[in-house]
């Protein structure tokens, strides 16, 4: 994640540590407004574990100032997930233990995205992978101190579910989007709407047989948009279209747009702009770019 501040830019990343362990570590880079390197520090050095800021968009800007992130420490099958709070300059203010899994449980827990909620707390999504090989989509509600209030998982028999993105809905519930892998099929996208306690209200699938990282956002008209990819069964296995879908509050399909047929089409992130147009951070094979849509889902332009 990269955040703009009054003093420049802060980049939250992970990389091989320079402490001689060869482990992956969380690293915070501070850059001047023009991108000039100023300083860097690592989190978790000296430990015989790897550590990173979750995946894919785990850092959120807090409405009270500063930033918060889920921070994962792992050693084999042993996992610890903490919440880190940073000040406006990117310096660590506090660590808070959120959840953990001892190695003997053979459970892999991953955090994908963190969002601040209207009550001052947080919600995170990710995956909870059991020894049977089938992951469950994970949704965890935290209070303002980072303590767990409740935890929910969502799955289906014989399928792996991985939640990539989460947003709070207008009624205080949540919308959760991600990737599912049924037996014998390529991946499909899923969208789940819950109430404020995480209880599932409805579930929709999209993308046919396309891979789907699936960022999700809520529009001003209470519609829900998800960005993923689409593929037909007879297409080459690594060729897709970009897919933008909008649903209403009851899960009814309002419209969908398919465009930009290319190899390894991926949707990494998305924002609904003030005029309700939509811009996505996308990739087409090795080309990284931005793709713009109107509020009605019309494909406007793509820059790579």
Coordinates of C-alpha atoms in Angstrom, one line a residue:
X1 CA 0.0 0.0 0.0
X2 CA 1.1 3.6 -0.7
X3 CA -0.2 6.6 1.2
X4 CA 0.2 10.3 0.5
X5 CA 1.0 12.6 3.4
X6 CA 1.8 16.3 3.8
X7 CA 5.5 15.4 3.9
X8 CA 5.6 13.0 1.0
X9 CA 4.7 9.3 0.5
X10 CA 4.8 6.3 2.7
X11 CA 5.1 2.9 1.1
X12 CA 4.2 -0.2 3.1
X13 CA 5.9 -3.2 1.5
X14 CA 7.6 -6.5 2.2
X15 CA 10.9 -7.8 1.0
X16 CA 13.8 -10.0 1.9
X17 CA 15.4 -8.7 5.0
X18 CA 19.0 -7.4 5.1
X19 CA 19.5 -8.9 8.6
X20 CA 21.0 -12.1 7.2
X21 CA 18.1 -14.4 7.9
X22 CA 16.8 -14.3 4.3
X23 CA 13.3 -14.0 5.7
X24 CA 10.6 -11.8 4.2
X25 CA 9.9 -8.8 6.4
X26 CA 7.5 -5.9 6.5
X27 CA 9.3 -2.7 5.5
X28 CA 8.2 1.0 5.6
X29 CA 9.7 3.4 3.1
X30 CA 9.4 7.1 3.4
X31 CA 9.7 9.2 0.2
X32 CA 9.8 12.9 -0.6
X33 CA 6.9 14.3 -2.6
X34 CA 8.9 13.8 -5.8
X35 CA 9.6 10.2 -4.9
X36 CA 13.2 10.7 -3.6
X37 CA 14.1 8.1 -1.0
X38 CA 14.4 9.4 2.5
X39 CA 14.4 6.4 4.9
X40 CA 13.4 2.8 5.4
X41 CA 12.9 0.6 8.4
X42 CA 11.9 -3.1 8.9
X43 CA 9.4 -4.6 11.3
X44 CA 10.1 -8.1 12.7
X45 CA 13.9 -8.2 12.2
X46 CA 15.9 -10.6 14.4
X47 CA 13.1 -13.2 14.6
X48 CA 13.1 -16.6 13.0
X49 CA 9.8 -15.9 11.3
X50 CA 8.7 -14.2 8.1
X51 CA 6.4 -11.1 8.4
X52 CA 4.4 -9.0 6.0
X53 CA 1.5 -6.6 5.7
X54 CA -1.0 -9.2 4.6
X55 CA -2.2 -9.3 1.0
X56 CA -3.4 -7.4 -1.0
X57 CA -4.5 -4.1 0.4
X58 CA -4.0 -4.4 4.2
X59 CA -3.3 -0.7 5.1
X60 CA -6.1 1.7 5.8
X61 CA -6.0 5.4 6.6
X62 CA -7.8 6.1 9.9
X63 CA -10.3 8.9 10.2
X64 CA -8.6 10.0 13.4
X65 CA -5.3 10.3 11.6
X66 CA -2.5 7.9 10.9
X67 CA -2.8 4.4 9.5
X68 CA -3.6 0.9 10.6
X69 CA -2.6 -2.5 9.1
X70 CA -2.9 -6.2 9.7
X71 CA 0.6 -7.6 10.2
X72 CA 1.2 -11.4 9.7
X73 CA 4.0 -13.3 11.3
X74 CA 4.6 -16.9 10.2
X75 CA 6.9 -19.8 10.8
X76 CA 5.9 -22.9 9.0
X77 CA 2.2 -23.5 10.0
X78 CA 2.4 -21.1 12.9
X79 CA 0.6 -17.8 12.3
X80 CA 0.1 -14.6 14.3
X81 CA -1.9 -11.7 13.0
X82 CA -1.4 -8.4 14.8
X83 CA -2.8 -4.9 14.2
X84 CA -0.2 -2.2 13.9
X85 CA -1.1 1.5 14.2
X86 CA 1.1 4.1 12.6
X87 CA 1.2 7.9 13.1
X88 CA 0.9 10.3 10.2
X89 CA 4.7 9.9 9.5
X90 CA 4.5 6.1 9.2
X91 CA 6.2 5.4 12.6
X92 CA 4.8 2.5 14.7
X93 CA 2.5 3.6 17.6
X94 CA 1.3 0.2 18.8
X95 CA 1.0 -3.6 18.2
X96 CA -2.2 -5.4 19.1
X97 CA -2.5 -9.3 18.9
X98 CA -5.7 -10.2 16.9
X99 CA -5.6 -13.9 16.2
X100 CA -3.1 -16.7 16.0
X101 CA -2.8 -20.4 15.0
X102 CA -0.2 -22.7 16.6
X103 CA 1.9 -24.9 14.2
X104 CA 0.3 -28.2 15.5
X105 CA -3.2 -27.0 14.3
X106 CA -1.9 -27.0 10.6
X107 CA -4.2 -24.0 10.0
X108 CA -3.1 -21.1 7.7
X109 CA -4.8 -17.8 8.4
X110 CA -4.3 -14.9 6.0
X111 CA -5.5 -11.3 6.0
X112 CA -6.2 -9.6 2.7
X113 CA -7.8 -6.2 3.4
X114 CA -8.6 -4.0 6.4
X115 CA -11.2 -1.2 6.5
X116 CA -12.3 1.2 9.3
X117 CA -16.0 1.0 10.1
X118 CA -18.5 3.7 11.0
X119 CA -18.3 2.9 14.7
X120 CA -14.6 3.6 14.9
X121 CA -13.7 -0.1 14.8
X122 CA -12.4 -2.2 11.9
X123 CA -13.3 -5.1 9.7
X124 CA -10.8 -7.4 8.0
X125 CA -11.3 -10.2 5.4
X126 CA -9.1 -13.0 4.3
X127 CA -8.9 -16.8 4.3
X128 CA -8.9 -19.5 6.9
X129 CA -7.3 -22.7 5.5
X130 CA -7.9 -26.0 7.1
X131 CA -5.8 -29.2 6.8
X132 CA -8.4 -30.7 4.4
X133 CA -7.1 -28.3 1.8
X134 CA -10.3 -26.2 1.4
X135 CA -10.1 -22.6 2.6
X136 CA -13.0 -20.7 4.0
X137 CA -13.5 -17.0 3.4
X138 CA -12.9 -15.1 6.6
X139 CA -14.6 -11.9 8.0
X140 CA -13.5 -10.5 11.4
X141 CA -15.0 -7.5 13.2
X142 CA -12.7 -5.6 15.5
X143 CA -13.5 -2.8 18.0
X144 CA -11.6 0.5 18.1
X145 CA -8.8 -1.1 20.2
X146 CA -8.3 -4.0 17.7
X147 CA -10.0 -6.6 19.9
X148 CA -12.0 -9.2 18.1
X149 CA -15.8 -8.7 18.5
X150 CA -16.8 -11.6 16.2
X151 CA -15.5 -13.9 13.5
X152 CA -17.4 -15.5 10.6
X153 CA -16.3 -17.9 7.8
X154 CA -18.1 -18.7 4.5
X155 CA -17.6 -21.8 2.3
X156 CA -19.2 -24.4 0.2
X157 CA -18.6 -28.2 0.1
X158 CA -15.6 -29.2 -2.1
X159 CA -14.6 -25.6 -2.8
X160 CA -12.0 -23.1 -1.6
X161 CA -13.1 -19.6 -0.8
X162 CA -10.7 -16.7 -0.3
X163 CA -12.0 -13.2 0.6
X164 CA -10.0 -10.5 -1.1
X165 CA -12.0 -7.3 -0.4
X166 CA -14.5 -6.0 2.1
X167 CA -16.6 -2.8 2.4
X168 CA -19.2 -1.7 4.9
X169 CA -22.7 -1.5 3.5
X170 CA -25.0 1.5 4.1
X171 CA -27.1 -0.4 6.7
X172 CA -24.0 -1.3 8.8
X173 CA -23.6 -4.7 7.3
X174 CA -20.8 -5.8 5.0
X175 CA -20.1 -6.9 1.4
X176 CA -17.4 -9.4 0.9
X177 CA -15.9 -10.4 -2.5
X178 CA -13.3 -12.8 -3.5
X179 CA -12.3 -16.0 -5.3
X180 CA -13.6 -19.5 -5.2
X181 CA -12.1 -22.6 -6.7
X182 CA -14.7 -25.3 -7.4
X183 CA -13.5 -28.8 -8.3
X184 CA -12.7 -29.3 -12.0
X185 CA -13.2 -25.6 -12.8
X186 CA -11.2 -22.4 -13.1
X187 CA -11.8 -19.8 -10.4
X188 CA -15.0 -17.8 -10.1
X189 CA -15.7 -14.6 -8.3
X190 CA -18.1 -14.5 -5.3
X191 CA -20.0 -11.7 -3.6
X192 CA -21.6 -12.1 -0.2
X193 CA -23.7 -9.5 1.6
X194 CA -24.1 -9.8 5.4
X195 CA -25.9 -8.1 8.2
X196 CA -24.0 -6.1 10.9
X197 CA -23.2 -9.3 12.8
X198 CA -21.7 -11.0 9.8
X199 CA -24.7 -13.3 9.1
X200 CA -25.0 -14.1 5.4
X201 CA -28.0 -12.5 3.6
X202 CA -27.2 -13.6 0.1
X203 CA -24.4 -14.9 -2.2
X204 CA -23.8 -14.4 -5.9
X205 CA -21.2 -15.8 -8.2
X206 CA -19.8 -14.2 -11.4
X207 CA -17.0 -14.5 -13.9
X208 CA -18.0 -17.8 -15.5
X209 CA -14.6 -19.5 -15.5
X210 CA -12.4 -16.4 -15.1
X211 CA -9.9 -15.7 -12.3
X212 CA -11.1 -13.1 -9.9
X213 CA -9.2 -11.0 -7.3
X214 CA -12.5 -9.0 -7.0
X215 CA -12.2 -5.6 -5.3
X216 CA -15.7 -4.5 -4.0
X217 CA -17.1 -1.0 -3.4
X218 CA -20.5 0.5 -2.5
X219 CA -21.9 3.3 -4.7
X220 CA -23.9 6.4 -3.6
X221 CA -27.1 4.8 -4.8
X222 CA -26.5 1.7 -2.5
X223 CA -25.5 -0.4 -5.4
X224 CA -22.6 -2.8 -5.1
X225 CA -19.9 -3.0 -7.7
X226 CA -17.3 -5.8 -8.1
X227 CA -14.4 -5.9 -10.5
X228 CA -13.0 -9.2 -11.7
X229 CA -12.4 -11.2 -14.9
X230 CA -14.4 -13.4 -17.1
X231 CA -13.7 -16.4 -19.3
X232 CA -15.6 -18.9 -21.5
X233 CA -14.7 -22.6 -21.2
X234 CA -13.5 -22.8 -24.7
X235 CA -11.1 -19.8 -24.5
X236 CA -7.4 -20.4 -24.0
X237 CA -6.9 -21.1 -20.3
X238 CA -4.9 -17.9 -19.7
X239 CA -7.1 -15.5 -21.7
X240 CA -9.8 -13.4 -20.0
X241 CA -11.9 -10.3 -20.2
X242 CA -12.1 -7.6 -17.6
X243 CA -15.5 -7.9 -15.9
X244 CA -17.3 -5.1 -13.9
X245 CA -20.7 -6.1 -12.3
X246 CA -23.2 -4.0 -10.4
X247 CA -25.8 -5.5 -8.0
X248 CA -28.6 -3.9 -6.1
X249 CA -29.2 -4.3 -2.3
X250 CA -31.1 -7.5 -2.8
X251 CA -28.4 -9.1 -5.0
X252 CA -30.3 -8.4 -8.3
X253 CA -28.1 -7.8 -11.3
X254 CA -28.2 -4.2 -12.5
X255 CA -25.6 -4.4 -15.3
X256 CA -22.3 -6.0 -16.3
X257 CA -19.5 -4.9 -18.6
X258 CA -17.0 -7.2 -20.2
X259 CA -14.1 -5.6 -22.1
X260 CA -10.4 -5.8 -22.9
X261 CA -9.9 -9.5 -23.9
X262 CA -6.2 -10.2 -23.2
X263 CA -3.9 -12.7 -21.5
X264 CA -3.8 -12.9 -17.7
X265 CA -6.4 -10.1 -17.2
X266 CA -6.4 -9.2 -13.5
X267 CA -8.3 -6.6 -11.4
X268 CA -6.2 -5.5 -8.3
X269 CA -8.1 -2.6 -6.9
X270 CA -10.9 -0.2 -7.7
X271 CA -12.5 3.1 -6.5
X272 CA -15.8 4.8 -7.1
X273 CA -15.0 8.4 -7.8
X274 CA -17.1 11.4 -6.6
X275 CA -19.0 11.5 -9.9
X276 CA -19.8 7.8 -9.4
X277 CA -17.5 6.8 -12.3
X278 CA -15.3 3.9 -11.6
X279 CA -11.5 3.4 -12.0
X280 CA -9.7 0.2 -11.6
X281 CA -6.0 -0.8 -11.1
X282 CA -5.7 -3.6 -13.6
X283 CA -3.2 -5.7 -15.4
X284 CA -3.1 -7.3 -18.9
X285 CA -0.3 -9.9 -18.9
X286 CA 2.8 -7.9 -18.0
X287 CA 1.1 -4.5 -18.7
X288 CA 0.0 -2.6 -15.6
X289 CA -2.6 0.1 -16.0
X290 CA -5.7 2.0 -15.2
X291 CA -9.1 1.2 -16.7
X292 CA -12.0 3.8 -16.4
X293 CA -15.7 3.2 -16.6
X294 CA -18.7 5.5 -16.4
X295 CA -21.3 5.3 -13.6
X296 CA -23.4 3.1 -15.9
X297 CA -20.5 0.7 -16.5
X298 CA -19.5 1.9 -20.0
X299 CA -15.9 1.3 -20.8
X300 CA -14.3 4.7 -21.3
X301 CA -10.5 4.2 -21.6
X302 CA -7.6 2.0 -20.6
X303 CA -4.0 3.3 -20.0
X304 CA -1.2 0.8 -19.6

